Amino acid sequence: MKLEELGLPEKLVSSCLKRGISELYPPQADCVEKGLLEGKNLLISIPTASGKTLVAEMAMHRHVANRGKCLYVVPLKALASEKFEEFSGKGPETGIATGDYDKKDEYLGRNDIIIATSEKVDSLLRNNAAWMGSITCLVVDEAHLIDSEDRGATLEMVITKLRHRNKDLQIIGLTATIGNPRALASWLDADLVTSDWRPVKLKEGVFCRDTLYFGEEIKTIETPKKNDDENLCIDCVNDGGQCLVFVNSRRNAEGCAKRMASALKLDEPELEKLSVELEKAAETDMGRILAACVKKGAAFHHAGMKRDQREIVERGFRQGSIRAISSTPTLAAGLNLPARRVVIRDYLRFKGGEGMAPIPVREYRQMAGRAGRPHLDPYGEAVLIAKGPESANGLYEEFISAPAEDVTSRLDDERVLTGQILSLISTGFVKTEEEPPEFLNETFYVHMNKSTAYIGRIVEDAVALLEEAGMITRTGEYLSSTDYGHLVSRLYITPQTAEIITGALRERSGRETGAAPKEFSELGFLQVLCTTPDMYTLYIKKSDMDVLERFYFENEAELWREISFDSMEEGFRALKTAMLVNDWISEAGEDLICSRYGIGPGDIYNTVEGMNWLLHASSRLSSMMIPEFGDPVRETAIRVQHGIKRELLPLIRLKGIGRVRARRLFNNNIMAPEDLEKAGFDRVAAIVGKKIAQQIMKQAAGEGSADAKRRTRPENEYISDKEDEVPVNGRDDPSRPSLFSFGGGPE
């Protein structure tokens, strides 16, 4: 089936022709034949690299040509960025939304195609973004993640809300192989397109000792190294391919990369350039190790890395310079990064209460699907490493020949469902007591379970809880949200989190008991926020406990929560996380924090980003409910946003000044904006550079004062001054005693 025969917009066709795509793959042709371009709902379950994204683009361009608007939902911010680059420049205006969760972002409605995470879409619905009502095509990438423990319920509710709101919506679900695709397709009122066809043949097999077994095909490889993953990597690279090795921990990913770099020992100009780029971005030992590995042709990839580090590694691999990457399963989650050979070294993972358990077959398929670079490789190889001859047959049966697991609904999580019911009431999706169960009848959960008795009980409990918390009210049979409930829904935090925050602030204010107000403690408030269900907390190890207990008893007067024996693990995880944030606002350097807590720079970013959002929510809640704590909460929010001590607050409000420049100015006795004029331009320029000096001197003199007063947090920013950043107290202890060392990093 020729692209030019389908009546598609010219810019899409020409962009495909430039990439050498003139004819549809068989699964893509099946989609067209089943009504893709006529607005039919489709669930497309075909292998990686078989052209799912182009199918979605064809449908979206057809909608745009007919004055429609398209929403492309992805699970990860990194995947959103990748799709934004892929979709841009082909005619339709394309936008991306992954940031703040309490904004309508009406400007996005000017775009024809909007790419967003499921959480962002849910927040837009809660904030009543008007343009959401004009969506005519919904594409759900990685639709099988409706089964995800973390985000499955949110994705399910997003789909349900949009279908309920936009009755003529075309839905296109893109998914990996799943065990029950017909059930998911039935819920979506979609035709199922499924195929095993791939543009590059996939060979799946097992490696044992020095032999690769691909069914009847047997291949012997040289084994100069003692580790199987190294031998498989060297063999692939020597044959002109690239290799991905999947392992089960960050530590293993870094260790494997170091061994592969030592084995490859490449010396090429492009690798040198990538290494220099990574070295410039390196602020920790991990970053410097990554740069050294890349210089020799290997890299690692995991969530503990900063985004720019991951992007450099991905770019180097796509360009063919980096030959091997060892990764945790983060790379299998949708990113377009194929390789000639994929090695699944670690197919067992620790599972609480079970010990080491096999990974799901669906996860194995996601990894194996990365094998084979279209237009570059004659075939792709997915290889499991057997521990011995006895286990080789077992691996075939357990992974290669096994069917993928069914997807199930995660909407039976009472905490998640309570927040969703509040959002339904707040946004007017439901108005009476009878309507929440009726609305939930449209979900995948009810479609699969048929019985609504359990979901009905959860709805009753949730409505009672929300009413007791003062988030909704009843007037006869009618339900409506209070100002408090409406704010909680818009802030995109769970009702439980809101109650923990407001309850803690009320208790400190003395409102509940009539007692005298207690002093606000930043450390104590950070601890409270780390106990909320919306805050990601750090893992703890046995070796952490002595230091945690010592810190707890030494700072008990400032902490707001006791740690009881019954909830010791959760309590100490929250405390460890609060300590990290406290170190951050005490201006500890990244290297010190990473070393102290056994984490990567990406973990600092994720922790600070999560805390930033909770502090933003706390500021809004305190202004409404407990205004006497509004100023200290806002001050804490600014300190966490920029990672500064309190003394830098006057300077940080100047546009163009971040934690590093503020500290430089302060250490040179320029402690507030009014000190700039006294110091003079030449002295200020010597400290922060001429361009920034001009900018901040104008602000201090009153020009641009609106900018100075209205500092807004750029999306995802937690480190400023990238032009000239240097360690700030990088090797000094923060002012408060803290952890000197935690035993190792997260596995």
mmCIF file of C-alpha atoms in Angstrom, residues 441-670:
data_model
loop_
_atom_site.group_PDB
_atom_site.id
_atom_site.type_symbol
_atom_site.label_atom_id
_atom_site.label_comp_id
_atom_site.label_asym_id
_atom_site.label_seq_id
_atom_site.Cartn_x
_atom_site.Cartn_y
_atom_site.Cartn_z
ATOM 1 C CA ASN A 441 -19.448 1.775 35.005
ATOM 2 C CA GLU A 442 -17.609 3.146 31.958
ATOM 3 C CA THR A 443 -14.193 2.115 33.328
ATOM 4 C CA PHE A 444 -12.050 -0.851 32.369
ATOM 5 C CA TYR A 445 -12.395 -2.099 35.953
ATOM 6 C CA VAL A 446 -16.151 -2.587 35.698
ATOM 7 C CA HIS A 447 -15.857 -3.813 32.102
ATOM 8 C CA MET A 448 -13.631 -6.644 33.341
ATOM 9 C CA ASN A 449 -15.266 -7.370 36.688
ATOM 10 C CA LYS A 450 -18.914 -6.774 35.776
ATOM 11 C CA SER A 451 -19.862 -6.657 39.470
ATOM 12 C CA THR A 452 -20.018 -3.098 40.800
ATOM 13 C CA ALA A 453 -20.550 -4.048 44.441
ATOM 14 C CA TYR A 454 -16.923 -3.556 45.484
ATOM 15 C CA ILE A 455 -16.476 -0.316 43.572
ATOM 16 C CA GLY A 456 -19.795 0.876 45.023
ATOM 17 C CA ARG A 457 -18.514 0.366 48.571
ATOM 18 C CA ILE A 458 -15.322 2.271 47.772
ATOM 19 C CA VAL A 459 -17.374 5.129 46.320
ATOM 20 C CA GLU A 460 -19.531 5.291 49.460
ATOM 21 C CA ASP A 461 -16.458 5.320 51.710
ATOM 22 C CA ALA A 462 -14.727 7.915 49.540
ATOM 23 C CA VAL A 463 -17.722 10.264 49.507
ATOM 24 C CA ALA A 464 -18.033 9.941 53.304
ATOM 25 C CA LEU A 465 -14.324 10.650 53.766
ATOM 26 C CA LEU A 466 -14.427 13.691 51.473
ATOM 27 C CA GLU A 467 -17.503 15.058 53.254
ATOM 28 C CA GLU A 468 -15.912 14.586 56.660
ATOM 29 C CA ALA A 469 -12.771 16.378 55.467
ATOM 30 C CA GLY A 470 -14.827 19.335 54.304
ATOM 31 C CA MET A 471 -13.923 18.862 50.646
ATOM 32 C CA ILE A 472 -17.470 18.212 49.422
ATOM 33 C CA THR A 473 -20.966 18.979 50.634
ATOM 34 C CA ARG A 474 -24.359 17.335 50.125
ATOM 35 C CA THR A 475 -27.526 19.253 49.402
ATOM 36 C CA GLY A 476 -30.197 16.604 49.262
ATOM 37 C CA GLU A 477 -28.968 14.158 46.656
ATOM 38 C CA TYR A 478 -26.617 16.700 45.070
ATOM 39 C CA LEU A 479 -22.863 16.724 45.613
ATOM 40 C CA SER A 480 -20.605 19.738 45.158
ATOM 41 C CA SER A 481 -17.028 20.554 46.082
ATOM 42 C CA THR A 482 -16.130 23.202 48.617
ATOM 43 C CA ASP A 483 -13.442 25.782 47.913
ATOM 44 C CA TYR A 484 -11.063 23.524 49.842
ATOM 45 C CA GLY A 485 -11.980 20.452 47.809
ATOM 46 C CA HIS A 486 -11.812 22.351 44.527
ATOM 47 C CA LEU A 487 -8.323 23.603 45.388
ATOM 48 C CA VAL A 488 -7.110 20.125 46.387
ATOM 49 C CA SER A 489 -8.365 18.676 43.100
ATOM 50 C CA ARG A 490 -6.758 21.469 41.060
ATOM 51 C CA LEU A 491 -3.449 21.125 42.905
ATOM 52 C CA TYR A 492 -3.324 17.490 41.804
ATOM 53 C CA ILE A 493 -2.549 16.059 45.219
ATOM 54 C CA THR A 494 -4.499 13.311 46.955
ATOM 55 C CA PRO A 495 -7.081 14.264 49.588
ATOM 56 C CA GLN A 496 -5.005 12.287 52.095
ATOM 57 C CA THR A 497 -1.965 14.457 51.362
ATOM 58 C CA ALA A 498 -4.013 17.639 51.739
ATOM 59 C CA GLU A 499 -5.361 16.472 55.092
ATOM 60 C CA ILE A 500 -1.885 15.594 56.367
ATOM 61 C CA ILE A 501 -0.553 19.040 55.376
ATOM 62 C CA THR A 502 -3.457 21.101 56.728
ATOM 63 C CA GLY A 503 -3.729 18.919 59.838
ATOM 64 C CA ALA A 504 -0.059 19.425 60.695
ATOM 65 C CA LEU A 505 -0.276 23.195 60.196
ATOM 66 C CA ARG A 506 -3.485 23.434 62.255
ATOM 67 C CA GLU A 507 -1.839 21.486 65.055
ATOM 68 C CA ARG A 508 1.170 23.826 65.096
ATOM 69 C CA SER A 509 -1.119 26.866 65.028
ATOM 70 C CA GLY A 510 -2.943 25.697 68.156
ATOM 71 C CA ARG A 511 -6.317 26.174 66.472
ATOM 72 C CA GLU A 512 -7.506 22.673 67.296
ATOM 73 C CA THR A 513 -6.717 22.806 71.029
ATOM 74 C CA GLY A 514 -6.635 26.494 71.852
ATOM 75 C CA ALA A 515 -2.980 26.134 72.852
ATOM 76 C CA ALA A 516 -0.313 28.715 72.058
ATOM 77 C CA PRO A 517 1.081 28.462 68.518
ATOM 78 C CA LYS A 518 4.308 26.501 68.139
ATOM 79 C CA GLU A 519 7.280 27.794 66.213
ATOM 80 C CA PHE A 520 7.493 26.801 62.539
ATOM 81 C CA SER A 521 10.346 24.350 61.909
ATOM 82 C CA GLU A 522 11.459 23.830 58.331
ATOM 83 C CA LEU A 523 12.923 20.423 59.118
ATOM 84 C CA GLY A 524 9.722 19.365 60.850
ATOM 85 C CA PHE A 525 7.545 20.534 57.972
ATOM 86 C CA LEU A 526 9.771 18.780 55.432
ATOM 87 C CA GLN A 527 9.396 15.605 57.495
ATOM 88 C CA VAL A 528 5.591 15.951 57.392
ATOM 89 C CA LEU A 529 5.604 16.396 53.607
ATOM 90 C CA CYS A 530 7.770 13.292 53.258
ATOM 91 C CA THR A 531 5.114 11.236 55.079
ATOM 92 C CA THR A 532 2.448 12.073 52.484
ATOM 93 C CA PRO A 533 1.461 9.472 49.882
ATOM 94 C CA ASP A 534 2.395 11.912 47.102
ATOM 95 C CA MET A 535 6.083 12.103 48.088
ATOM 96 C CA TYR A 536 8.662 9.671 46.740
ATOM 97 C CA THR A 537 10.920 8.604 49.623
ATOM 98 C CA LEU A 538 14.400 7.110 49.677
ATOM 99 C CA TYR A 539 15.032 3.491 50.508
ATOM 100 C CA ILE A 540 16.788 2.641 53.738
ATOM 101 C CA LYS A 541 19.241 -0.130 54.516
ATOM 102 C CA LYS A 542 20.237 -1.730 57.767
ATOM 103 C CA SER A 543 23.487 0.215 57.656
ATOM 104 C CA ASP A 544 21.496 3.488 57.634
ATOM 105 C CA MET A 545 19.690 2.868 60.892
ATOM 106 C CA ASP A 546 22.349 3.968 63.404
ATOM 107 C CA VAL A 547 22.769 7.348 61.705
ATOM 108 C CA LEU A 548 19.028 7.827 61.257
ATOM 109 C CA GLU A 549 18.306 7.054 64.893
ATOM 110 C CA ARG A 550 21.060 9.386 66.069
ATOM 111 C CA PHE A 551 19.748 12.212 63.885
ATOM 112 C CA TYR A 552 16.201 11.573 65.071
ATOM 113 C CA PHE A 553 17.064 11.849 68.755
ATOM 114 C CA GLU A 554 19.427 14.824 68.279
ATOM 115 C CA ASN A 555 16.758 16.803 66.375
ATOM 116 C CA GLU A 556 13.610 15.511 68.068
ATOM 117 C CA ALA A 557 12.610 19.006 69.237
ATOM 118 C CA GLU A 558 12.404 20.264 65.652
ATOM 119 C CA LEU A 559 10.656 17.235 64.156
ATOM 120 C CA TRP A 560 6.872 17.193 63.921
ATOM 121 C CA ARG A 561 6.316 13.446 63.758
ATOM 122 C CA GLU A 562 7.273 10.673 66.116
ATOM 123 C CA ILE A 563 8.515 7.448 64.564
ATOM 124 C CA SER A 564 6.677 4.530 66.118
ATOM 125 C CA PHE A 565 7.719 0.898 66.125
ATOM 126 C CA ASP A 566 4.662 -0.061 64.040
ATOM 127 C CA SER A 567 5.616 2.290 61.186
ATOM 128 C CA MET A 568 9.373 2.381 61.617
ATOM 129 C CA GLU A 569 10.355 1.743 57.998
ATOM 130 C CA GLU A 570 7.991 4.377 56.587
ATOM 131 C CA GLY A 571 9.018 6.820 59.310
ATOM 132 C CA PHE A 572 12.732 6.477 58.675
ATOM 133 C CA ARG A 573 12.295 6.600 54.900
ATOM 134 C CA ALA A 574 10.474 9.915 55.342
ATOM 135 C CA LEU A 575 13.164 11.166 57.716
ATOM 136 C CA LYS A 576 16.015 10.221 55.371
ATOM 137 C CA THR A 577 14.286 12.043 52.501
ATOM 138 C CA ALA A 578 13.671 15.126 54.640
ATOM 139 C CA MET A 579 17.339 15.111 55.614
ATOM 140 C CA LEU A 580 18.356 15.104 51.955
ATOM 141 C CA VAL A 581 16.139 18.126 51.223
ATOM 142 C CA ASN A 582 17.495 19.819 54.342
ATOM 143 C CA ASP A 583 21.038 19.293 53.087
ATOM 144 C CA TRP A 584 19.978 20.740 49.725
ATOM 145 C CA ILE A 585 18.705 23.973 51.314
ATOM 146 C CA SER A 586 21.859 24.078 53.446
ATOM 147 C CA GLU A 587 23.750 24.392 50.117
ATOM 148 C CA ALA A 588 25.477 21.033 50.211
ATOM 149 C CA GLY A 589 26.956 20.225 46.806
ATOM 150 C CA GLU A 590 25.569 17.506 44.548
ATOM 151 C CA ASP A 591 28.657 15.342 44.918
ATOM 152 C CA LEU A 592 28.404 15.457 48.695
ATOM 153 C CA ILE A 593 24.677 14.630 48.697
ATOM 154 C CA CYS A 594 25.132 11.762 46.239
ATOM 155 C CA SER A 595 27.950 10.317 48.314
ATOM 156 C CA ARG A 596 26.152 10.854 51.605
ATOM 157 C CA TYR A 597 22.892 9.210 50.563
ATOM 158 C CA GLY A 598 24.141 6.671 48.034
ATOM 159 C CA ILE A 599 22.079 8.124 45.183
ATOM 160 C CA GLY A 600 22.553 9.723 41.758
ATOM 161 C CA PRO A 601 22.018 13.318 40.612
ATOM 162 C CA GLY A 602 18.725 12.277 39.017
ATOM 163 C CA ASP A 603 17.467 11.208 42.436
ATOM 164 C CA ILE A 604 18.253 14.646 43.852
ATOM 165 C CA TYR A 605 16.317 16.151 40.944
ATOM 166 C CA ASN A 606 13.311 13.848 41.463
ATOM 167 C CA THR A 607 13.248 14.412 45.219
ATOM 168 C CA VAL A 608 13.543 18.189 44.949
ATOM 169 C CA GLU A 609 10.988 18.326 42.121
ATOM 170 C CA GLY A 610 8.481 16.343 44.203
ATOM 171 C CA MET A 611 9.120 18.513 47.252
ATOM 172 C CA ASN A 612 8.779 21.686 45.154
ATOM 173 C CA TRP A 613 5.301 20.640 44.111
ATOM 174 C CA LEU A 614 4.197 19.722 47.628
ATOM 175 C CA LEU A 615 5.501 23.042 48.956
ATOM 176 C CA HIS A 616 3.652 24.883 46.190
ATOM 177 C CA ALA A 617 0.497 23.023 47.193
ATOM 178 C CA SER A 618 1.200 23.728 50.881
ATOM 179 C CA SER A 619 1.567 27.426 50.150
ATOM 180 C CA ARG A 620 -1.831 27.514 48.430
ATOM 181 C CA LEU A 621 -3.457 25.458 51.196
ATOM 182 C CA SER A 622 -1.932 27.488 54.023
ATOM 183 C CA SER A 623 -3.077 30.750 52.413
ATOM 184 C CA MET A 624 -6.624 29.422 52.381
ATOM 185 C CA MET A 625 -6.728 27.495 55.667
ATOM 186 C CA ILE A 626 -3.928 28.608 58.022
ATOM 187 C CA PRO A 627 -2.694 31.994 56.750
ATOM 188 C CA GLU A 628 -0.425 32.603 59.752
ATOM 189 C CA PHE A 629 1.968 30.000 58.337
ATOM 190 C CA GLY A 630 1.780 31.353 54.788
ATOM 191 C CA ASP A 631 5.072 33.283 54.929
ATOM 192 C CA PRO A 632 7.283 30.529 56.403
ATOM 193 C CA VAL A 633 5.837 27.956 53.986
ATOM 194 C CA ARG A 634 6.478 30.245 51.013
ATOM 195 C CA GLU A 635 9.996 30.952 52.267
ATOM 196 C CA THR A 636 10.692 27.235 52.567
ATOM 197 C CA ALA A 637 9.345 26.741 49.047
ATOM 198 C CA ILE A 638 11.757 29.343 47.630
ATOM 199 C CA ARG A 639 14.689 27.820 49.514
ATOM 200 C CA VAL A 640 13.944 24.326 48.217
ATOM 201 C CA GLN A 641 13.332 25.588 44.697
ATOM 202 C CA HIS A 642 16.802 27.130 44.543
ATOM 203 C CA GLY A 643 18.723 25.098 47.150
ATOM 204 C CA ILE A 644 19.772 28.033 49.324
ATOM 205 C CA LYS A 645 20.219 29.063 52.937
ATOM 206 C CA ARG A 646 17.841 31.681 54.301
ATOM 207 C CA GLU A 647 20.438 34.452 54.046
ATOM 208 C CA LEU A 648 20.319 34.312 50.235
ATOM 209 C CA LEU A 649 16.568 34.957 49.947
ATOM 210 C CA PRO A 650 16.871 38.693 49.138
ATOM 211 C CA LEU A 651 19.320 38.007 46.306
ATOM 212 C CA ILE A 652 17.568 34.998 44.791
ATOM 213 C CA ARG A 653 14.551 37.154 43.945
ATOM 214 C CA LEU A 654 16.601 38.918 41.288
ATOM 215 C CA LYS A 655 16.022 37.489 37.833
ATOM 216 C CA GLY A 656 19.195 35.801 36.558
ATOM 217 C CA ILE A 657 20.500 34.978 40.027
ATOM 218 C CA GLY A 658 20.535 31.361 41.169
ATOM 219 C CA ARG A 659 22.131 29.561 44.089
ATOM 220 C CA VAL A 660 25.712 29.849 42.795
ATOM 221 C CA ARG A 661 25.718 33.528 41.823
ATOM 222 C CA ALA A 662 23.782 34.468 44.958
ATOM 223 C CA ARG A 663 26.392 32.752 47.114
ATOM 224 C CA ARG A 664 29.224 34.495 45.257
ATOM 225 C CA LEU A 665 27.621 37.884 45.757
ATOM 226 C CA PHE A 666 26.895 37.206 49.419
ATOM 227 C CA ASN A 667 30.443 36.030 50.089
ATOM 228 C CA ASN A 668 31.620 39.321 48.592
ATOM 229 C CA ASN A 669 29.481 41.290 51.080
ATOM 230 C CA ILE A 670 26.692 42.000 48.579
#
